Short mmCIF file of N, CA and C in Angstrom, two decimals:
data_model
loop_
_atom_site.label_atom_id
_atom_site.label_comp_id
_atom_site.label_asym_id
_atom_site.label_seq_id
_atom_site.Cartn_x
_atom_site.Cartn_y
_atom_site.Cartn_z
N MET H 1 13.73 -4.59 19.01
CA MET H 1 13.26 -3.39 18.35
C MET H 1 13.33 -2.23 19.34
N SER H 2 13.87 -1.13 18.89
CA SER H 2 13.97 0.04 19.77
C SER H 2 12.58 0.65 19.96
N ALA H 3 12.41 1.36 21.06
CA ALA H 3 11.12 1.99 21.33
C ALA H 3 10.77 3.01 20.27
N ALA H 4 11.75 3.79 19.80
CA ALA H 4 11.49 4.81 18.78
C ALA H 4 11.04 4.16 17.47
N ARG H 5 11.70 3.08 17.09
CA ARG H 5 11.32 2.40 15.85
C ARG H 5 9.91 1.84 15.96
N GLY H 6 9.59 1.21 17.10
CA GLY H 6 8.26 0.67 17.31
C GLY H 6 7.19 1.75 17.28
N LYS H 7 7.49 2.91 17.88
CA LYS H 7 6.54 4.02 17.90
C LYS H 7 6.29 4.52 16.49
N ALA H 8 7.32 4.64 15.69
CA ALA H 8 7.16 5.12 14.32
C ALA H 8 6.31 4.15 13.51
N GLN H 9 6.49 2.87 13.71
CA GLN H 9 5.69 1.89 12.99
C GLN H 9 4.22 2.02 13.36
N VAL H 10 3.94 2.22 14.63
CA VAL H 10 2.56 2.39 15.07
C VAL H 10 1.95 3.63 14.44
N GLU H 11 2.72 4.72 14.38
CA GLU H 11 2.20 5.95 13.77
C GLU H 11 1.86 5.74 12.30
N ILE H 12 2.71 5.03 11.58
CA ILE H 12 2.41 4.75 10.17
C ILE H 12 1.12 3.95 10.06
N LEU H 13 0.97 2.92 10.88
CA LEU H 13 -0.23 2.10 10.81
C LEU H 13 -1.47 2.89 11.18
N GLU H 14 -1.37 3.80 12.14
CA GLU H 14 -2.52 4.61 12.52
C GLU H 14 -2.93 5.56 11.40
N ASP H 15 -1.98 6.03 10.61
CA ASP H 15 -2.28 6.95 9.51
C ASP H 15 -2.80 6.23 8.27
N LEU H 16 -2.83 4.92 8.31
CA LEU H 16 -3.06 4.13 7.12
C LEU H 16 -4.52 3.81 6.84
N TYR H 17 -5.41 4.07 7.77
CA TYR H 17 -6.79 3.63 7.63
C TYR H 17 -7.38 3.99 6.27
N VAL H 18 -7.95 2.98 5.63
CA VAL H 18 -8.62 3.17 4.34
C VAL H 18 -10.07 2.76 4.53
N ASP H 19 -10.97 3.63 4.18
CA ASP H 19 -12.40 3.35 4.30
C ASP H 19 -12.79 2.37 3.20
N ASP H 20 -13.12 1.14 3.58
CA ASP H 20 -13.44 0.14 2.57
C ASP H 20 -14.81 0.34 1.92
N LYS H 21 -15.53 1.35 2.36
CA LYS H 21 -16.79 1.67 1.70
C LYS H 21 -16.58 2.66 0.55
N GLY H 22 -15.46 3.36 0.59
CA GLY H 22 -15.13 4.31 -0.46
C GLY H 22 -14.22 3.67 -1.49
N GLU H 23 -13.85 4.42 -2.46
CA GLU H 23 -12.95 3.92 -3.49
C GLU H 23 -11.64 4.69 -3.40
N THR H 24 -10.54 3.98 -3.54
CA THR H 24 -9.23 4.60 -3.51
C THR H 24 -8.71 4.66 -4.94
N GLY H 25 -8.51 5.88 -5.43
CA GLY H 25 -8.04 6.07 -6.79
C GLY H 25 -6.61 5.58 -6.97
N ILE H 26 -6.22 5.34 -8.20
CA ILE H 26 -4.91 4.79 -8.50
C ILE H 26 -3.79 5.64 -7.92
N GLU H 27 -3.80 6.95 -8.12
CA GLU H 27 -2.73 7.81 -7.61
C GLU H 27 -2.81 8.04 -6.10
N ASP H 28 -3.95 7.75 -5.50
CA ASP H 28 -4.15 8.03 -4.07
C ASP H 28 -3.21 7.26 -3.15
N VAL H 29 -2.57 6.22 -3.65
CA VAL H 29 -1.67 5.43 -2.81
C VAL H 29 -0.23 5.91 -2.86
N GLY H 30 0.05 6.91 -3.69
CA GLY H 30 1.39 7.50 -3.73
C GLY H 30 2.30 7.01 -4.83
N ILE H 31 1.74 6.40 -5.87
CA ILE H 31 2.59 5.97 -6.98
C ILE H 31 2.66 7.07 -8.03
N GLY H 32 3.70 7.02 -8.84
CA GLY H 32 3.90 8.03 -9.87
C GLY H 32 2.96 7.87 -11.06
N ALA H 33 2.91 8.90 -11.89
CA ALA H 33 2.01 8.93 -13.04
C ALA H 33 2.30 7.82 -14.04
N GLU H 34 3.58 7.52 -14.25
CA GLU H 34 3.93 6.49 -15.23
C GLU H 34 3.44 5.11 -14.79
N LEU H 35 3.67 4.75 -13.54
CA LEU H 35 3.19 3.46 -13.04
C LEU H 35 1.66 3.45 -12.97
N ALA H 36 1.06 4.57 -12.61
CA ALA H 36 -0.41 4.64 -12.58
C ALA H 36 -0.99 4.36 -13.96
N ALA H 37 -0.35 4.88 -15.00
CA ALA H 37 -0.81 4.63 -16.37
C ALA H 37 -0.71 3.14 -16.72
N VAL H 38 0.36 2.50 -16.29
CA VAL H 38 0.52 1.07 -16.55
C VAL H 38 -0.56 0.28 -15.83
N VAL H 39 -0.81 0.63 -14.57
CA VAL H 39 -1.84 -0.06 -13.79
C VAL H 39 -3.20 0.10 -14.46
N ARG H 40 -3.50 1.32 -14.90
CA ARG H 40 -4.78 1.55 -15.60
C ARG H 40 -4.87 0.72 -16.88
N SER H 41 -3.75 0.60 -17.60
CA SER H 41 -3.76 -0.16 -18.85
C SER H 41 -4.06 -1.64 -18.60
N MET H 42 -3.86 -2.09 -17.36
CA MET H 42 -4.19 -3.46 -16.99
C MET H 42 -5.66 -3.61 -16.62
N GLY H 43 -6.41 -2.51 -16.68
CA GLY H 43 -7.84 -2.55 -16.38
C GLY H 43 -8.21 -2.21 -14.96
N VAL H 44 -7.23 -1.80 -14.15
CA VAL H 44 -7.52 -1.44 -12.76
C VAL H 44 -8.03 0.00 -12.73
N LYS H 45 -9.20 0.19 -12.13
CA LYS H 45 -9.79 1.54 -12.04
C LYS H 45 -9.66 2.10 -10.63
N THR H 46 -9.83 1.25 -9.64
CA THR H 46 -9.64 1.61 -8.24
C THR H 46 -8.99 0.42 -7.54
N TRP H 47 -8.42 0.67 -6.37
CA TRP H 47 -7.78 -0.39 -5.60
C TRP H 47 -8.79 -1.10 -4.73
N PHE H 48 -8.60 -2.41 -4.55
CA PHE H 48 -9.32 -3.11 -3.49
C PHE H 48 -8.77 -2.59 -2.18
N PRO H 49 -9.53 -2.63 -1.08
CA PRO H 49 -9.05 -2.09 0.20
C PRO H 49 -7.69 -2.66 0.63
N ILE H 50 -7.48 -3.96 0.50
CA ILE H 50 -6.20 -4.54 0.91
C ILE H 50 -5.06 -3.99 0.08
N GLN H 51 -5.30 -3.74 -1.19
CA GLN H 51 -4.26 -3.19 -2.06
C GLN H 51 -3.90 -1.77 -1.64
N ALA H 52 -4.91 -0.95 -1.41
CA ALA H 52 -4.66 0.44 -1.01
C ALA H 52 -3.87 0.49 0.30
N GLU H 53 -4.24 -0.35 1.25
CA GLU H 53 -3.55 -0.34 2.54
C GLU H 53 -2.11 -0.81 2.42
N VAL H 54 -1.91 -1.92 1.72
CA VAL H 54 -0.56 -2.50 1.63
C VAL H 54 0.37 -1.63 0.80
N ILE H 55 -0.09 -1.14 -0.34
CA ILE H 55 0.75 -0.29 -1.18
C ILE H 55 1.16 0.96 -0.42
N THR H 56 0.21 1.59 0.23
CA THR H 56 0.50 2.79 1.02
C THR H 56 1.51 2.49 2.12
N LEU H 57 1.32 1.40 2.83
CA LEU H 57 2.22 1.04 3.92
C LEU H 57 3.64 0.77 3.40
N ILE H 58 3.76 -0.04 2.36
CA ILE H 58 5.10 -0.37 1.85
C ILE H 58 5.81 0.88 1.34
N LEU H 59 5.09 1.74 0.64
CA LEU H 59 5.73 2.97 0.15
C LEU H 59 6.15 3.87 1.29
N LYS H 60 5.33 3.97 2.35
CA LYS H 60 5.72 4.78 3.51
C LYS H 60 6.96 4.19 4.18
N LEU H 61 7.00 2.88 4.31
CA LEU H 61 8.18 2.25 4.91
C LEU H 61 9.41 2.48 4.06
N GLU H 62 9.28 2.32 2.75
CA GLU H 62 10.41 2.47 1.83
C GLU H 62 10.95 3.91 1.83
N ARG H 63 10.07 4.88 1.98
CA ARG H 63 10.47 6.28 1.90
C ARG H 63 10.86 6.86 3.25
N SER H 64 10.86 6.04 4.28
CA SER H 64 11.26 6.49 5.62
C SER H 64 12.50 5.72 6.05
N ALA H 65 12.91 5.96 7.26
CA ALA H 65 14.07 5.25 7.80
C ALA H 65 13.68 3.89 8.37
N LEU H 66 12.40 3.58 8.32
CA LEU H 66 11.93 2.32 8.90
C LEU H 66 12.22 1.15 7.98
N GLN H 67 12.40 0.01 8.59
CA GLN H 67 12.56 -1.22 7.83
C GLN H 67 11.70 -2.27 8.49
N GLY H 68 11.30 -3.24 7.73
CA GLY H 68 10.52 -4.33 8.32
C GLY H 68 9.84 -5.15 7.26
N ASP H 69 9.24 -6.20 7.72
CA ASP H 69 8.51 -7.10 6.83
C ASP H 69 7.04 -6.71 6.81
N VAL H 70 6.40 -6.95 5.69
CA VAL H 70 4.97 -6.73 5.58
C VAL H 70 4.34 -8.08 5.27
N ILE H 71 3.50 -8.52 6.16
CA ILE H 71 2.82 -9.80 5.98
C ILE H 71 1.33 -9.52 5.99
N ILE H 72 0.64 -9.99 4.94
CA ILE H 72 -0.81 -9.76 4.87
C ILE H 72 -1.52 -11.09 4.68
N SER H 73 -2.75 -11.10 5.09
CA SER H 73 -3.60 -12.26 4.89
C SER H 73 -4.93 -11.75 4.34
N SER H 74 -5.32 -12.30 3.23
CA SER H 74 -6.54 -11.85 2.57
C SER H 74 -7.02 -12.98 1.67
N PRO H 75 -8.31 -13.03 1.39
CA PRO H 75 -8.83 -14.13 0.56
C PRO H 75 -8.22 -14.16 -0.84
N THR H 76 -8.25 -15.33 -1.46
CA THR H 76 -7.81 -15.50 -2.83
C THR H 76 -8.60 -14.55 -3.73
N GLY H 77 -7.89 -13.90 -4.64
CA GLY H 77 -8.55 -12.99 -5.58
C GLY H 77 -8.71 -11.58 -5.08
N SER H 78 -8.14 -11.27 -3.92
CA SER H 78 -8.31 -9.93 -3.34
C SER H 78 -7.23 -8.95 -3.79
N GLY H 79 -6.24 -9.43 -4.55
CA GLY H 79 -5.25 -8.52 -5.10
C GLY H 79 -3.93 -8.44 -4.36
N LYS H 80 -3.60 -9.46 -3.58
CA LYS H 80 -2.36 -9.42 -2.80
C LYS H 80 -1.12 -9.31 -3.69
N THR H 81 -1.08 -10.06 -4.78
CA THR H 81 0.10 -10.06 -5.64
C THR H 81 0.38 -8.66 -6.19
N LEU H 82 -0.64 -7.99 -6.69
CA LEU H 82 -0.48 -6.64 -7.19
C LEU H 82 -0.11 -5.68 -6.06
N ALA H 83 -0.64 -5.93 -4.87
CA ALA H 83 -0.32 -5.09 -3.72
C ALA H 83 1.15 -5.15 -3.36
N TYR H 84 1.78 -6.29 -3.56
CA TYR H 84 3.22 -6.41 -3.32
C TYR H 84 4.04 -5.92 -4.51
N ALA H 85 3.56 -6.17 -5.72
CA ALA H 85 4.33 -5.85 -6.93
C ALA H 85 4.44 -4.35 -7.21
N VAL H 86 3.37 -3.62 -7.00
CA VAL H 86 3.37 -2.18 -7.32
C VAL H 86 4.46 -1.43 -6.57
N PRO H 87 4.60 -1.59 -5.25
CA PRO H 87 5.68 -0.88 -4.56
C PRO H 87 7.07 -1.31 -5.02
N VAL H 88 7.24 -2.58 -5.39
CA VAL H 88 8.54 -3.04 -5.87
C VAL H 88 8.91 -2.28 -7.13
N VAL H 89 7.96 -2.14 -8.05
CA VAL H 89 8.22 -1.44 -9.30
C VAL H 89 8.40 0.06 -9.05
N GLU H 90 7.62 0.62 -8.15
CA GLU H 90 7.68 2.05 -7.86
C GLU H 90 9.01 2.45 -7.23
N CYS H 91 9.53 1.60 -6.36
CA CYS H 91 10.76 1.95 -5.64
C CYS H 91 11.97 1.47 -6.38
#
């Protein structure tokens, strides 16, 4: 990995902090209005913290020159599947 690429990844991660005491609204992660409406129709009102972090990270990676894998670990039922699926549909 080049130093510039590594530095950019660190900057993205530093900008990613989500306060797990607050609520992250559906559009706050950077998805479009059409996908946000679909997510709401599924009964989602706010994101779980892991979802907000992962969706934001994947969208930032996709919209930049960076490439890489995103690996997360979180308890069952925390929303990992939706966290991976939303950016796939958005991009």
